[in-house]
PDB file of C-alpha atoms in Angstrom:
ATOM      1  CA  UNK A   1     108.195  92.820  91.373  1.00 81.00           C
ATOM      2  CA  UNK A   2     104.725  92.928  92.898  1.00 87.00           C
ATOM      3  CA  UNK A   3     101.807  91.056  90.995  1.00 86.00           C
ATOM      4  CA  UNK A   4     100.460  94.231  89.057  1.00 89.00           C
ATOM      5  CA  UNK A   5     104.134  94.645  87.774  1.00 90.00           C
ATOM      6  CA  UNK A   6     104.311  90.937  86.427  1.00 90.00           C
ATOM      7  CA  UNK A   7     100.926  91.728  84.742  1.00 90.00           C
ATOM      8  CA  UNK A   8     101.981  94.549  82.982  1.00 91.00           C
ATOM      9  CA  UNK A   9     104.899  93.619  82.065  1.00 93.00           C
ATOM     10  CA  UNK A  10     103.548  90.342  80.169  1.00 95.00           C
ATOM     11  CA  UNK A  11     100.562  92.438  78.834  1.00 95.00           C
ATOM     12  CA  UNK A  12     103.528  94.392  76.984  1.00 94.00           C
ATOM     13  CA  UNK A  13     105.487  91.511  76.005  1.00 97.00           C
ATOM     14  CA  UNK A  14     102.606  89.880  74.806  1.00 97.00           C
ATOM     15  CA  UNK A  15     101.274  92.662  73.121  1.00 96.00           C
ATOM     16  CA  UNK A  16     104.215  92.815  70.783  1.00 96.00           C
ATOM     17  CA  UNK A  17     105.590  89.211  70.765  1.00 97.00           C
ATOM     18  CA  UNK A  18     102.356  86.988  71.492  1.00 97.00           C
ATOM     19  CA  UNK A  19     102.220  86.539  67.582  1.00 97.00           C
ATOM     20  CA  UNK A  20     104.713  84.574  68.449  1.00 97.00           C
ATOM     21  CA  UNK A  21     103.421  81.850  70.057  1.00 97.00           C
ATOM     22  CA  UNK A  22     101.472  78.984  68.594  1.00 97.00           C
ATOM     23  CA  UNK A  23      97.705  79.356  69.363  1.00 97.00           C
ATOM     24  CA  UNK A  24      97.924  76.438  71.968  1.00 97.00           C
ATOM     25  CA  UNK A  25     100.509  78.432  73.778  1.00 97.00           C
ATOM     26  CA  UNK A  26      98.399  81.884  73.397  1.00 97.00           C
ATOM     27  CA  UNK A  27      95.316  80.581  74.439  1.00 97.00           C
ATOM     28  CA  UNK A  28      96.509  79.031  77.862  1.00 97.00           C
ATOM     29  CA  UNK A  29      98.788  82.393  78.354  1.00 97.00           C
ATOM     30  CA  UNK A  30      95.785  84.977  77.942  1.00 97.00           C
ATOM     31  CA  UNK A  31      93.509  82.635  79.721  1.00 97.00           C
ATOM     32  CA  UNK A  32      96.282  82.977  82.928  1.00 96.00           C
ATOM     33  CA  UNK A  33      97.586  86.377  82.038  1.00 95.00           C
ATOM     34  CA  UNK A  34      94.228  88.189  80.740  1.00 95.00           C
ATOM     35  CA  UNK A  35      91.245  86.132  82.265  1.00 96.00           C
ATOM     36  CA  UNK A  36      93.193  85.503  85.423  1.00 94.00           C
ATOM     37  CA  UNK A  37      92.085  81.714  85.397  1.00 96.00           C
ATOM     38  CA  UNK A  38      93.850  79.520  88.213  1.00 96.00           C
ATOM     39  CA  UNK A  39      96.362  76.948  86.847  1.00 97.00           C
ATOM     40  CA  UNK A  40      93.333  74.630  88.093  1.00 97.00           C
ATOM     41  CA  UNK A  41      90.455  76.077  85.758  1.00 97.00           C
ATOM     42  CA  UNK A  42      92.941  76.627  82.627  1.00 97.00           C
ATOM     43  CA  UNK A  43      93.857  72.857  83.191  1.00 97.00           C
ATOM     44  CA  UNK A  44      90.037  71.669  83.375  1.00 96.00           C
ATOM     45  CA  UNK A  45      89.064  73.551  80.349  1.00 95.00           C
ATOM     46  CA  UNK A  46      92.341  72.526  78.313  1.00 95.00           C
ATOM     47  CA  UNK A  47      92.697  68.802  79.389  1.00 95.00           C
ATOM     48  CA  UNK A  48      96.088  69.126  80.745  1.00 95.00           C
ATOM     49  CA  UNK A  49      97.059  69.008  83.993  1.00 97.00           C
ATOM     50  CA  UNK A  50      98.000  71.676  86.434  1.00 97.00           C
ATOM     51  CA  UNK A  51     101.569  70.685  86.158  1.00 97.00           C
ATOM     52  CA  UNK A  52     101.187  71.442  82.284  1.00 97.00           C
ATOM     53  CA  UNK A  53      99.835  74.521  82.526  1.00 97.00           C
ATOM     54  CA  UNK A  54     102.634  75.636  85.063  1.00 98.00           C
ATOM     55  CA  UNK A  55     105.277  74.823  82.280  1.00 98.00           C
ATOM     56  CA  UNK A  56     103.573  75.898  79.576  1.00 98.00           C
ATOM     57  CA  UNK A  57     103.132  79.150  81.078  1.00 97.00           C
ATOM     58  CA  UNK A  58     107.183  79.524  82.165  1.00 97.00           C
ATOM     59  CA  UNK A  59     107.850  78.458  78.962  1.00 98.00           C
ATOM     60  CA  UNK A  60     105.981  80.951  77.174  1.00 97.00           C
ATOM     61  CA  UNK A  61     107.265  83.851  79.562  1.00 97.00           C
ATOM     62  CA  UNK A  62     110.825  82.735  79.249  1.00 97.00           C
ATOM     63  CA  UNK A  63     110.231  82.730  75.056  1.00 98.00           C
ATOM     64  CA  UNK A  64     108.751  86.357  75.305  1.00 97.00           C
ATOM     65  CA  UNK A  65     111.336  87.999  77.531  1.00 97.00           C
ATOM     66  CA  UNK A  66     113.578  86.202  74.969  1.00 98.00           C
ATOM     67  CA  UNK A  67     112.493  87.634  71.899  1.00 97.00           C
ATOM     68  CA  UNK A  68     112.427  91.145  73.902  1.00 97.00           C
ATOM     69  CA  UNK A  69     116.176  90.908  74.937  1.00 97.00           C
ATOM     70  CA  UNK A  70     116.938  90.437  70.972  1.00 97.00           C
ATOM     71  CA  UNK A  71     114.738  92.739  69.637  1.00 96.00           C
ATOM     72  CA  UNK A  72     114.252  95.554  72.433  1.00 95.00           C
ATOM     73  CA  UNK A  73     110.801  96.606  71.348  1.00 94.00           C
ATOM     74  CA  UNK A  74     109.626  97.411  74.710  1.00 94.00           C
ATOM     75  CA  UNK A  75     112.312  98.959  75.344  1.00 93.00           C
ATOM     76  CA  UNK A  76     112.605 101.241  72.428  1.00 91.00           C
ATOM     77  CA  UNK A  77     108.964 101.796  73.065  1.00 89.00           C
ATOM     78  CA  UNK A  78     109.662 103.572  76.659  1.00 90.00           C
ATOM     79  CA  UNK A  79     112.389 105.695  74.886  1.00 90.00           C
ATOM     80  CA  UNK A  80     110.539 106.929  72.391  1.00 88.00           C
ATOM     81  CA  UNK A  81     107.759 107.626  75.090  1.00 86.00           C
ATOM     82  CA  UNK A  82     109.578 109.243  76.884  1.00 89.00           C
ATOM     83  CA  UNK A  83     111.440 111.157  74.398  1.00 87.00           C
ATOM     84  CA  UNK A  84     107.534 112.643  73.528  1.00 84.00           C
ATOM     85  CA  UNK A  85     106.787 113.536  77.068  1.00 86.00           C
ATOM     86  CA  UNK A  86     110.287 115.436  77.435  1.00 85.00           C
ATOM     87  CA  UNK A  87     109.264 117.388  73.743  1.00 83.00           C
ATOM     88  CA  UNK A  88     106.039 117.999  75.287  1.00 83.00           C
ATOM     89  CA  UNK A  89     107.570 119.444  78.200  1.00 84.00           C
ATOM     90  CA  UNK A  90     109.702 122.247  76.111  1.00 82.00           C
ATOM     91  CA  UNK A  91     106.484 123.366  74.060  1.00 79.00           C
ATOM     92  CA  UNK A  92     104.439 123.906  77.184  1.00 81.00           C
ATOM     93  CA  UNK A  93     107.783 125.595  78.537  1.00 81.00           C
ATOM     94  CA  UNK A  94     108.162 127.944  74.955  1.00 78.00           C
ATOM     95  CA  UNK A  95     104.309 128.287  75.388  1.00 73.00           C
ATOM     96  CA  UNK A  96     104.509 129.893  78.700  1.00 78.00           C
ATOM     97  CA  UNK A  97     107.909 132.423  77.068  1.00 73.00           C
ATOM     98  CA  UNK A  98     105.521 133.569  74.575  1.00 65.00           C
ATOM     99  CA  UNK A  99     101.932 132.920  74.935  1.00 63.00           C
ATOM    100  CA  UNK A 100      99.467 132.526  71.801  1.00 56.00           C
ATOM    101  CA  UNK A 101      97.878 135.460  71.741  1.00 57.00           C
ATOM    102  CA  UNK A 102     101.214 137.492  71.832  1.00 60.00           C
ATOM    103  CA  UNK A 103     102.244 135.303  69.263  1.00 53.00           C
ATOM    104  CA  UNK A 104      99.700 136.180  67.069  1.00 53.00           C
ATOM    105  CA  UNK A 105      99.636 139.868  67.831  1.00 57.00           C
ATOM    106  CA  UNK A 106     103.400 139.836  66.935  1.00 55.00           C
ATOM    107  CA  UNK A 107     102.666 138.407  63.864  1.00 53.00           C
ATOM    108  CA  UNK A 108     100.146 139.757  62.762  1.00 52.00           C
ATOM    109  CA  UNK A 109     100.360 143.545  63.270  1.00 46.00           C
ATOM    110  CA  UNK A 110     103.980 144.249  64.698  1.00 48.00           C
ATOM    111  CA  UNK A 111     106.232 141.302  63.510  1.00 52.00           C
ATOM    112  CA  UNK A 112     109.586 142.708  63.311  1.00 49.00           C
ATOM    113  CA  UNK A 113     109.142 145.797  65.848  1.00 47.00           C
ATOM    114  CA  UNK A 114     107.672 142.989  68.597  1.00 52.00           C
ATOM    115  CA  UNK A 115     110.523 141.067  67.873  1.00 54.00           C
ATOM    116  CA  UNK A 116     112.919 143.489  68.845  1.00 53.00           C
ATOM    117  CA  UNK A 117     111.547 144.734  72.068  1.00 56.00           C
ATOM    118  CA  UNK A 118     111.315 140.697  73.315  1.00 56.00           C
ATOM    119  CA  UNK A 119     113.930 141.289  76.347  1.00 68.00           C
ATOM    120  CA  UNK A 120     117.128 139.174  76.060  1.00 71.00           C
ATOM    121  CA  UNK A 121     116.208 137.000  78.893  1.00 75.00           C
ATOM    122  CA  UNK A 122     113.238 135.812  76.917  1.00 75.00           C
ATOM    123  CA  UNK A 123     114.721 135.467  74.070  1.00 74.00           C
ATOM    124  CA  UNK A 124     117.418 133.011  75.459  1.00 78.00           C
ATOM    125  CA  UNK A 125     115.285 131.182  77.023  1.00 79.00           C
ATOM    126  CA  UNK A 126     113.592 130.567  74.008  1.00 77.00           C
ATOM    127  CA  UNK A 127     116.611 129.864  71.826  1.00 77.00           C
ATOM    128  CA  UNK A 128     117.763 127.289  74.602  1.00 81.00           C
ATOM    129  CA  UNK A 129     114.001 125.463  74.688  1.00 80.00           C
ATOM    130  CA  UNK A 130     113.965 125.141  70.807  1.00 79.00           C
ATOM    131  CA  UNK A 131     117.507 124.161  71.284  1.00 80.00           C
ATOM    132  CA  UNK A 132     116.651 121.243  73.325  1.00 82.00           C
ATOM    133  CA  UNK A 133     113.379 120.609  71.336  1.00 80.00           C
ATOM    134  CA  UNK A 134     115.331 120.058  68.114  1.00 80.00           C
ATOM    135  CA  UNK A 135     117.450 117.625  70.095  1.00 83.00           C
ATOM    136  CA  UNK A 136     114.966 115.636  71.607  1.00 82.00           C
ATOM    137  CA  UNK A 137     113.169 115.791  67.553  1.00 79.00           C
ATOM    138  CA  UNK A 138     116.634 114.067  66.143  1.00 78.00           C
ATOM    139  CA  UNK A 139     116.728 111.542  69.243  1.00 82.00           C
ATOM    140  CA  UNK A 140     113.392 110.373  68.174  1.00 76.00           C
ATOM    141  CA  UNK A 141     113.781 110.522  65.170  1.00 75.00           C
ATOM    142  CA  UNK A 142     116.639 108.018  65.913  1.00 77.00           C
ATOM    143  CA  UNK A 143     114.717 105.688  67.042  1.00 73.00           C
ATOM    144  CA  UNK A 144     111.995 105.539  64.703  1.00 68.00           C
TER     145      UNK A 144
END
């Protein structure tokens, strides 16, 4: 995992789990994590020594990724994410089956006799879009 990984991924955990920690514990974690402070400075500042900070900060990684394999927040946090982008993808998809502007005109001046002349293609590949978009609207809603 390269360096910008680690970051982000403790950025997340701490995001939802930093609550967590005692204030001892968050300060010295967002002062390595957020300020990017050397185990050196942190130590200086805190009154501890290097060695101290080194634990402290394992420890406090190895409590967050804990919390996160009981509670999956993260986790459920990507799925839902990307159960948005994949519901995003279908309405840009039924957008470009039936543009706005035909939408409207259908609506508004020929509803039912627009309808009909939509050729069957279309119209299945519209059925199979909002097929898939109510699918991907009861996965979310799942895990919500």
């Amino acid at each position: 995992m390269s360096s910008v990984e680690k970051v982000v991924e403790q950025s997340l955990l701490y995001d939802y789990y930093g609550e967590l920690l005692t204030s001892h514990q968050r300060r010295i974690y967002e002062a390595a994590v957020f300020d990017n402070l050397s185990l050196g400075e942190i130590a200086e500042e805190t009154g501890i020594s290097r060695q101290g900070v080194y634990d402290l900060l394992k420890r406090c990684d190895g409590k967050l990724k804990q919390y996160e394999n009981s509670l999956h927040l993260v986790e459920r946090q990507e799925r839902v994410r990307k159960l948005a982008e994949k519901m995003e993808e279908t309405v840009t998809e039924l957008r470009g089956l039936c543009p706005a502007d035909e939408l409207l005109e259908r609506t508004a001046l020929h509803s039912v006799a627009q309808e009909h002349s939509m050729d069957l293609e279309t119209q299945e590949q519209t059925s199979q879009s909002l097929d898939r978009l109510q699918q991907l609207v009861h996965q979310l809603l799942e895990e919500i």
